[in-house]
Amino acid sequence: MFANVEVGQAEGLPLPGPEASGDELFRLGMLYSTGQGGAPLDYVSAHMLFNLAAMKGSIEAKIYRKELSQEMASEEVAEAQRAAREWLAQG
């Protein structure tokens, strides 16, 4: 169920596979955006997960992704977008 893909700068929780719902991806993004639940505080990973969740229909993820991107450097947003594309390519 979980893909062994590293995202962002810190090693964290395993990412769900392509069958994950938008809600699952959103919840994982929340963990990374707050540094809770065993996930390191990692905005790049959080943005990537919010982006994937938004693609799967999560309205909340779109809101959080936008807010988070305002606190990130453009290079970090680009890294998160690349990571999301890589995750999609593996699915």
Coordinates of C-alpha atoms in Angstrom, one line a residue:
M1 CA 0.0 0.0 0.0
F2 CA 2.8 2.4 0.7
A3 CA 5.5 3.4 -1.7
N4 CA 9.0 3.8 -0.4
V5 CA 9.7 7.3 -1.8
E6 CA 11.7 10.0 0.0
V7 CA 10.4 13.5 -0.4
G8 CA 11.8 16.8 0.7
Q9 CA 14.9 17.2 2.9
A10 CA 14.0 15.0 5.8
E11 CA 13.3 11.3 5.9
G12 CA 9.8 10.8 7.1
L13 CA 6.7 8.6 6.8
P14 CA 6.3 6.3 3.8
L15 CA 4.1 7.7 1.1
P16 CA 0.9 6.0 0.1
G17 CA 0.7 4.3 -3.3
P18 CA -1.4 5.5 -6.3
E19 CA -4.6 4.0 -4.8
A20 CA -4.6 6.6 -2.0
S21 CA -7.6 8.8 -1.7
G22 CA -7.4 12.6 -1.7
D23 CA -8.4 12.5 2.0
E24 CA -5.5 10.2 2.8
L25 CA -3.0 12.3 1.0
F26 CA -4.4 15.5 2.7
R27 CA -4.1 13.9 6.1
L28 CA -0.5 13.0 5.5
G29 CA 0.2 16.5 4.2
M30 CA -1.2 17.9 7.4
L31 CA 1.3 15.8 9.4
Y32 CA 4.2 17.1 7.4
S33 CA 3.0 20.7 7.6
T34 CA 2.8 20.6 11.3
G35 CA 5.6 18.1 12.1
Q36 CA 3.2 15.7 14.0
G37 CA 2.4 12.0 13.9
G38 CA 6.0 10.9 13.3
A39 CA 6.5 13.2 10.3
P40 CA 9.2 15.8 10.3
L41 CA 8.2 19.4 9.7
D42 CA 8.7 19.5 5.9
Y43 CA 6.9 22.1 3.8
V44 CA 8.1 20.6 0.5
S45 CA 6.6 17.2 1.4
A46 CA 3.5 18.8 2.7
H47 CA 3.0 20.9 -0.5
M48 CA 3.6 17.8 -2.6
L49 CA 1.0 15.9 -0.7
F50 CA -1.5 18.7 -0.8
N51 CA -1.0 19.0 -4.5
L52 CA -1.6 15.3 -5.0
A53 CA -4.7 15.4 -2.7
A54 CA -6.0 18.4 -4.7
M55 CA -5.6 16.5 -7.9
K56 CA -7.8 13.7 -6.3
G57 CA -10.5 16.2 -5.4
S58 CA -9.6 17.4 -1.9
I59 CA -10.9 21.0 -1.6
E60 CA -9.1 21.5 1.7
A61 CA -5.8 20.5 0.1
K62 CA -6.2 23.3 -2.4
I63 CA -6.6 25.8 0.4
Y64 CA -3.7 24.5 2.5
R65 CA -1.4 24.2 -0.6
K66 CA -2.1 27.9 -1.5
E67 CA -1.4 29.1 2.1
L68 CA 1.7 26.9 2.4
S69 CA 3.1 28.1 -0.9
Q70 CA 3.1 31.7 0.4
E71 CA 5.5 30.7 3.2
M72 CA 7.9 28.8 0.8
A73 CA 10.6 29.9 -1.6
S74 CA 9.8 29.5 -5.3
E75 CA 12.6 26.8 -5.5
E76 CA 10.9 24.8 -2.7
V77 CA 7.5 25.0 -4.5
A78 CA 9.2 23.8 -7.7
E79 CA 10.8 20.9 -5.8
A80 CA 7.4 19.9 -4.4
Q81 CA 5.9 20.0 -7.8
R82 CA 8.7 17.8 -9.2
A83 CA 8.2 15.3 -6.4
A84 CA 4.5 15.2 -7.1
R85 CA 5.2 14.5 -10.8
E86 CA 7.7 11.7 -9.8
W87 CA 5.1 10.2 -7.5
L88 CA 2.5 10.2 -10.3
A89 CA 5.0 8.6 -12.7
Q90 CA 5.6 5.7 -10.3
G91 CA 1.9 5.0 -10.0

